[in-house]
mmCIF file of N, CA and C in Angstrom:
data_model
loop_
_atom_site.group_PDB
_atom_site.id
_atom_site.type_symbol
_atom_site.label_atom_id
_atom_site.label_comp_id
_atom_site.label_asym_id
_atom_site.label_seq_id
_atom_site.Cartn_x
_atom_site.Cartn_y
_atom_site.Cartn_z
ATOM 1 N N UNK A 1 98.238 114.891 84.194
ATOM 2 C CA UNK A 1 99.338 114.250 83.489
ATOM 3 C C UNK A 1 100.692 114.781 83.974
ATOM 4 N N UNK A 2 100.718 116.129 84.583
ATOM 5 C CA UNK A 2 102.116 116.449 84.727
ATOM 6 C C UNK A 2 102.322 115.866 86.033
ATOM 7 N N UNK A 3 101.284 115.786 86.705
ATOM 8 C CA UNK A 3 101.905 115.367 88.147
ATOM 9 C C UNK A 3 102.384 113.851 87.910
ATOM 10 N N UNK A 4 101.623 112.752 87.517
ATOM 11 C CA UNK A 4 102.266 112.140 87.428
ATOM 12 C C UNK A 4 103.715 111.379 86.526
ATOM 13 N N UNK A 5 103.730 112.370 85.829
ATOM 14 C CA UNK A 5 105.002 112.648 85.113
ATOM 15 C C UNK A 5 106.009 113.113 85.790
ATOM 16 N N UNK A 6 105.990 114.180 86.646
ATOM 17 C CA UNK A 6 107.186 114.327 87.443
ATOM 18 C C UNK A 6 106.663 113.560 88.699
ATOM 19 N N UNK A 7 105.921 112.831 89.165
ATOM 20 C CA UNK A 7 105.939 111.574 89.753
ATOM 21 C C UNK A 7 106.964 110.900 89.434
ATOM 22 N N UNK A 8 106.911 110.002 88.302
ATOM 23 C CA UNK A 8 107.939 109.304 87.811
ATOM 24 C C UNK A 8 109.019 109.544 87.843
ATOM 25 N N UNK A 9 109.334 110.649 87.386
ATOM 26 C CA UNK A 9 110.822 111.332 87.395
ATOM 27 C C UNK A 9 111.267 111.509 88.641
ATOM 28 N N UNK A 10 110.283 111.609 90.174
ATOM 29 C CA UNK A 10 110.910 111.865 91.378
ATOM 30 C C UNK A 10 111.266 110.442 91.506
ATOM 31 N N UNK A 11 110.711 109.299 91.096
ATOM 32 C CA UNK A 11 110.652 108.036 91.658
ATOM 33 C C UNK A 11 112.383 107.697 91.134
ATOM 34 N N UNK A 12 112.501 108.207 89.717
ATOM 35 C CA UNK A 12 113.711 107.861 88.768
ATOM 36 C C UNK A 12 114.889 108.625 89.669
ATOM 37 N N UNK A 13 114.846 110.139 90.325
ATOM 38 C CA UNK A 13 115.595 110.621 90.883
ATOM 39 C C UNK A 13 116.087 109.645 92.253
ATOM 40 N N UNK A 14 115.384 109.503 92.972
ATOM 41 C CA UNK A 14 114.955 108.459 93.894
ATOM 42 C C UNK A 14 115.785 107.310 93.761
ATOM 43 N N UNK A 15 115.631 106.334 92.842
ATOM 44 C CA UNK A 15 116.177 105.015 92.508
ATOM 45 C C UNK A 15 117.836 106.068 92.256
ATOM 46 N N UNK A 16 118.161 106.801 91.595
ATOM 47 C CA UNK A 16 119.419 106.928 90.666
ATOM 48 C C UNK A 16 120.417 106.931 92.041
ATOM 49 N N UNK A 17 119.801 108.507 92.661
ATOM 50 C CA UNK A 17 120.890 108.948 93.757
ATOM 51 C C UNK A 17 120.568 107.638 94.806
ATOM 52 N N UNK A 18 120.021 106.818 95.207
ATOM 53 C CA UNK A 18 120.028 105.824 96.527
ATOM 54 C C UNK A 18 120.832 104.921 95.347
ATOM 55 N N UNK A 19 120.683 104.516 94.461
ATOM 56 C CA UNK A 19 122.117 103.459 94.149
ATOM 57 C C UNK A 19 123.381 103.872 93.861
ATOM 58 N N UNK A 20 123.804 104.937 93.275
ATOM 59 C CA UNK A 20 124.852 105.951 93.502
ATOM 60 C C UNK A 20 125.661 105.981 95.054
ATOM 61 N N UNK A 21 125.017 106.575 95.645
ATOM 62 C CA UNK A 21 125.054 106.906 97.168
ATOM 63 C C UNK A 21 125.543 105.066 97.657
ATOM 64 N N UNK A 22 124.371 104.309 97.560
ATOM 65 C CA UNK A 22 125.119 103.037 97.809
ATOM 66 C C UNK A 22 126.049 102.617 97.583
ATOM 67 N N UNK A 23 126.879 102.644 96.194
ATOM 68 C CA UNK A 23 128.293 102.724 96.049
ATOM 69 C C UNK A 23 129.192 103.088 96.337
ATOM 70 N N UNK A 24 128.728 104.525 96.629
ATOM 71 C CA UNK A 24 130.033 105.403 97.176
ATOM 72 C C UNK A 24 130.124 104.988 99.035
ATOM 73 N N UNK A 25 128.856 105.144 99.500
ATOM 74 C CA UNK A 25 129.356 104.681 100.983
ATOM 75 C C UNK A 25 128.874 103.301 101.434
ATOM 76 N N UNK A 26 130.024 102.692 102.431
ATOM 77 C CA UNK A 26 129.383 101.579 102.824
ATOM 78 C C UNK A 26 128.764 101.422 104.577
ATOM 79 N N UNK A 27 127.442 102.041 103.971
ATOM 80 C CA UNK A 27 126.372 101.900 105.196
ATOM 81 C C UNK A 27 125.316 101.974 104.758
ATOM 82 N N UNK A 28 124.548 101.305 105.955
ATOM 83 C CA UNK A 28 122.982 101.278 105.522
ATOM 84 C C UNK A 28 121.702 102.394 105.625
ATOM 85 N N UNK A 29 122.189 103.288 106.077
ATOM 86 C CA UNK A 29 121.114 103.903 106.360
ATOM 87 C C UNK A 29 121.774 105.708 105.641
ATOM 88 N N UNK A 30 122.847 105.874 105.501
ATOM 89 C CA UNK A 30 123.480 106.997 104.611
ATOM 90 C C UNK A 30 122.649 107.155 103.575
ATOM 91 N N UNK A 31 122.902 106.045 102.721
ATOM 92 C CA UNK A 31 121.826 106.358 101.235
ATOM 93 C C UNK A 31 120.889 106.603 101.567
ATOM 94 N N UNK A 32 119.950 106.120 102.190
ATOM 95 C CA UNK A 32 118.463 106.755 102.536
ATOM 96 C C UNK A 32 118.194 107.972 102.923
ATOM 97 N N UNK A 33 119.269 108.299 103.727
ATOM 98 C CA UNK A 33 118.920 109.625 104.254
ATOM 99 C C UNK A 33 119.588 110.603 102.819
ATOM 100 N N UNK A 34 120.408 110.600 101.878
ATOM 101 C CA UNK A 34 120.666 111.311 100.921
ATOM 102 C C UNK A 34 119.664 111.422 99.793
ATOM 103 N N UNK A 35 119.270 109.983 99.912
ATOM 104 C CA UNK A 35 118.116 109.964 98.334
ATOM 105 C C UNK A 35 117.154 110.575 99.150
ATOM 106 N N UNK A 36 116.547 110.348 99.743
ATOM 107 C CA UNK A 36 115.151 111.004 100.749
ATOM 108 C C UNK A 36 115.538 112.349 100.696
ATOM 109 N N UNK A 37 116.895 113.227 101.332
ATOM 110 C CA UNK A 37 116.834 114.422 101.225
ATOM 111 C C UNK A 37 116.741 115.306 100.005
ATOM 112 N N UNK A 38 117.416 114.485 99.053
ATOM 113 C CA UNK A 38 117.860 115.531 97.546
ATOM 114 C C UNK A 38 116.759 114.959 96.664
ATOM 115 N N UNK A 39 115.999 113.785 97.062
ATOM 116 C CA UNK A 39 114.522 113.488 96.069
ATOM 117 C C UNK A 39 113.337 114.211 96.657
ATOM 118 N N UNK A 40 113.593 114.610 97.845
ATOM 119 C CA UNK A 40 112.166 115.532 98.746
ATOM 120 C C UNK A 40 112.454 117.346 98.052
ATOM 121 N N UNK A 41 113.345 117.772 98.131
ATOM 122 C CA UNK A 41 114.179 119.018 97.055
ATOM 123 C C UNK A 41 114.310 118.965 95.988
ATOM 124 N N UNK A 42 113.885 118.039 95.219
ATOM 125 C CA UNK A 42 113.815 117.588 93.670
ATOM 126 C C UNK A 42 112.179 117.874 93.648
ATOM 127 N N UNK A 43 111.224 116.875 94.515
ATOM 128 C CA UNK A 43 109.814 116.738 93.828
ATOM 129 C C UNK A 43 109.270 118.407 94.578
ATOM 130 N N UNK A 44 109.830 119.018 95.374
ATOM 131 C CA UNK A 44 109.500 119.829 95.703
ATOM 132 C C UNK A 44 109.294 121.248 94.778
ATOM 133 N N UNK A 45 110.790 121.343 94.092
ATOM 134 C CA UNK A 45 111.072 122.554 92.962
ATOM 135 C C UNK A 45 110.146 122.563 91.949
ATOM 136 N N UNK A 46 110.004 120.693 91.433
ATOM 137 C CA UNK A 46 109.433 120.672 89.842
ATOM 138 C C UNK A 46 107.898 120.373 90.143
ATOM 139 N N UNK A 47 107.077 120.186 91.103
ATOM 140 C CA UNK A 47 105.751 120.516 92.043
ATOM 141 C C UNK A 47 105.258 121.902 91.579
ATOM 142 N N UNK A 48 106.401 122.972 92.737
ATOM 143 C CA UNK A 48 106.060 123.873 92.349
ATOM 144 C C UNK A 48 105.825 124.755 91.049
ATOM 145 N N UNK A 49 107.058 124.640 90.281
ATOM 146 C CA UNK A 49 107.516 125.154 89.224
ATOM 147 C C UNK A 49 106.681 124.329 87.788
ATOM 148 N N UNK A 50 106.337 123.181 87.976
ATOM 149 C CA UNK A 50 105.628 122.344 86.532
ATOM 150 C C UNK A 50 104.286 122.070 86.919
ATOM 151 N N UNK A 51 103.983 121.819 88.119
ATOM 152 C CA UNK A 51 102.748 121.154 88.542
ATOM 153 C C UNK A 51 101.912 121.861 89.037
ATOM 154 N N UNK A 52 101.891 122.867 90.246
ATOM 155 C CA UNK A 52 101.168 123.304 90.997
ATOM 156 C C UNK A 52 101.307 125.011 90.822
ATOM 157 N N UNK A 53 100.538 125.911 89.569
ATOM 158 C CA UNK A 53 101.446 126.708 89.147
ATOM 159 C C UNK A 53 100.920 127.803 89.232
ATOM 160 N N UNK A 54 99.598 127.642 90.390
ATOM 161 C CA UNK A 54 98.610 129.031 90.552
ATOM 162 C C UNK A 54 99.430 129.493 91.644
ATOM 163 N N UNK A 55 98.820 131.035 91.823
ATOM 164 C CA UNK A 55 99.801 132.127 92.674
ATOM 165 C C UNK A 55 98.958 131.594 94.577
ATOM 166 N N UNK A 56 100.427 131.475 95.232
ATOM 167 C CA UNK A 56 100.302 130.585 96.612
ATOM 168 C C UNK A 56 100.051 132.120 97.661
ATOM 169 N N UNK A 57 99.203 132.025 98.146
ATOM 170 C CA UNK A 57 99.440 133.358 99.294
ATOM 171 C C UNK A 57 100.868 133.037 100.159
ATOM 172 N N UNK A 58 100.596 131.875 100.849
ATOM 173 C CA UNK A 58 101.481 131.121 101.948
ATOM 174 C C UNK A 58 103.431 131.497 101.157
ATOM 175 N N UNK A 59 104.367 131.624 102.719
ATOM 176 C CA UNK A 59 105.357 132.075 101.749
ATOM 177 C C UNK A 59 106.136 130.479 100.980
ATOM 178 N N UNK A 60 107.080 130.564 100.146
ATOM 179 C CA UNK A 60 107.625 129.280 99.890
ATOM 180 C C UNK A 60 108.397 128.139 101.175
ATOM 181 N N UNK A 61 108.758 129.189 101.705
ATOM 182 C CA UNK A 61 109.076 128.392 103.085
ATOM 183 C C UNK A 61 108.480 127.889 103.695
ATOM 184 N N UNK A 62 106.720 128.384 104.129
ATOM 185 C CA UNK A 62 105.674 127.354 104.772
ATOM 186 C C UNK A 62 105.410 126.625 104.062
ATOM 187 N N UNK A 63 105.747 126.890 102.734
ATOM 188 C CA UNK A 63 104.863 125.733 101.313
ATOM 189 C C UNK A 63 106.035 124.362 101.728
ATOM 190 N N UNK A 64 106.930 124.533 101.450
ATOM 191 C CA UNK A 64 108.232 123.644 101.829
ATOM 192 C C UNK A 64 107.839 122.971 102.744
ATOM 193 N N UNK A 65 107.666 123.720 104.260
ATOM 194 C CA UNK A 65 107.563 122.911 105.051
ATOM 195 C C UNK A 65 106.131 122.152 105.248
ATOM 196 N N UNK A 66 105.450 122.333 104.973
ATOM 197 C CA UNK A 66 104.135 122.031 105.106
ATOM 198 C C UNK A 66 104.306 120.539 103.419
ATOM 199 N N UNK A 67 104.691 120.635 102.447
ATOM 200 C CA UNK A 67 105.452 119.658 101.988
ATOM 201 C C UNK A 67 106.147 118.503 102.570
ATOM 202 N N UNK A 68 107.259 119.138 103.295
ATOM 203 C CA UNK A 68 108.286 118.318 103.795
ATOM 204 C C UNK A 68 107.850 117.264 104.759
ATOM 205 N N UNK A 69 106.162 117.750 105.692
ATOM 206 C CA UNK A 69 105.412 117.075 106.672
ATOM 207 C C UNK A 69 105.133 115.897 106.003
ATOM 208 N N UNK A 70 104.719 115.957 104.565
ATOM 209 C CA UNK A 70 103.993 114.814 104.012
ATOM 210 C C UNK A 70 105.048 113.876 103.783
ATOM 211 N N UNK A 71 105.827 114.396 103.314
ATOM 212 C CA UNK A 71 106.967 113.204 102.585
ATOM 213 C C UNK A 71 107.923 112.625 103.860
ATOM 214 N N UNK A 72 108.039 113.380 105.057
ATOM 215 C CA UNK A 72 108.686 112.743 105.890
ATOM 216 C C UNK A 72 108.204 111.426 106.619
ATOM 217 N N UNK A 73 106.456 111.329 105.948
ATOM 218 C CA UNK A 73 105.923 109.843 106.517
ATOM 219 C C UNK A 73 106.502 108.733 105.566
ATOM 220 N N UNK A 74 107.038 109.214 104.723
ATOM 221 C CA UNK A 74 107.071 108.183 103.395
ATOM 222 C C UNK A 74 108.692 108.136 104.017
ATOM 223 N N UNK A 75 109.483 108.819 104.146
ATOM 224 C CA UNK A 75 110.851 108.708 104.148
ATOM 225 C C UNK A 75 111.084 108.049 106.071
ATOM 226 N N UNK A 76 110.474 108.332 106.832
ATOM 227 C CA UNK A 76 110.108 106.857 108.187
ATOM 228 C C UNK A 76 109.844 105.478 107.418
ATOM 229 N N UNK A 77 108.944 105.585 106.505
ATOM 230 C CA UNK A 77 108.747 104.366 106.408
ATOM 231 C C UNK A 77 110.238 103.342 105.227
ATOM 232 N N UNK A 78 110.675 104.527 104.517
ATOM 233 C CA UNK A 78 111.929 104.045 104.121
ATOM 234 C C UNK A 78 112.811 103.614 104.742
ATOM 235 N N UNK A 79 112.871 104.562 105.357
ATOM 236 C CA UNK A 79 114.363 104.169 107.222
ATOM 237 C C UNK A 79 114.064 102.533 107.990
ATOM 238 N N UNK A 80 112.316 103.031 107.953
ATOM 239 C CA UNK A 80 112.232 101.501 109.102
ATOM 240 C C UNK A 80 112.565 100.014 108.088
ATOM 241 N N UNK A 81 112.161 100.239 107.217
ATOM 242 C CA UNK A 81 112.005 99.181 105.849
ATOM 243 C C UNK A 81 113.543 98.737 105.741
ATOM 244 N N UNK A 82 114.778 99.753 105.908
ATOM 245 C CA UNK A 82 115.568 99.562 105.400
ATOM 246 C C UNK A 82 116.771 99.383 106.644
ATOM 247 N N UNK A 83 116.182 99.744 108.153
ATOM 248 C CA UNK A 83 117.044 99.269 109.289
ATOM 249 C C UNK A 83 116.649 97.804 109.638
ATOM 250 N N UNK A 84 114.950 97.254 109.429
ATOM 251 C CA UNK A 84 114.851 96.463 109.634
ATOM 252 C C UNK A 84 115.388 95.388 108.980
ATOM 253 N N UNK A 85 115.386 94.013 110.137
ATOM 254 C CA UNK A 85 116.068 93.077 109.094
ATOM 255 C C UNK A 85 114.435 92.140 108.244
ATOM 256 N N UNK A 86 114.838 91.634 107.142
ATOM 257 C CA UNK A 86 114.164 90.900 106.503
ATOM 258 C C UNK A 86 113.339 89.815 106.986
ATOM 259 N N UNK A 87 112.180 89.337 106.645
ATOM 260 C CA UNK A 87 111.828 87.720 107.285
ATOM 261 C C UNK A 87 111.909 87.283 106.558
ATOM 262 N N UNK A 88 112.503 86.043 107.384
ATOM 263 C CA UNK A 88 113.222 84.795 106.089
ATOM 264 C C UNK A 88 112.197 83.721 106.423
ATOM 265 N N UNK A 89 112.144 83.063 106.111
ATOM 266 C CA UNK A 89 111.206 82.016 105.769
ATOM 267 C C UNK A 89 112.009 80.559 105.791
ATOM 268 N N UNK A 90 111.438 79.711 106.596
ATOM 269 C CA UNK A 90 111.870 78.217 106.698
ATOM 270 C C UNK A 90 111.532 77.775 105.626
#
């Protein structure tokens, strides 16, 4: 239950700062790279700290990065989703 509870809440972090960020700058690919960075440092802290809460041998820095591997497939597939253009339909 907690994981997917702060699931949600990364998803909510996620949506808030990429429409925020969209306002403030006008480009396409800025917001993505801000919500992706400060929502990958968001699900990362409350992971560790709420979710995943047995003692890690590995230091927090390999935990991070070894983290950061997974979510950087998800945050490619944001970038490509969001440089590409749309298909429109006749």
């Amino acid at each position: 239950m907690k994981y997917i509870f702060w699931g949600v809440a990364t998803t909510i972090v996620y949506l808030i700062v990429r429409l925020i960020s969209m306002k403030i700058f006008d480009d396409t690919m800025l917001p993505v790279l801000i919500s992706q960075t400060l929502t990958i440092i968001f699900a990362f802290v409350v992971n560790k700290l709420f979710v995943f809460t047995t003692k890690q041998t590995k230091s927090v820095f390999v935990q991070f990065v070894r983290f950061l591997w997974g979510r950087l497939f998800v945050a490619g597939i944001d970038f490509f989703l969001t440089y590409s253009k749309p298909i429109r339909f006749k």
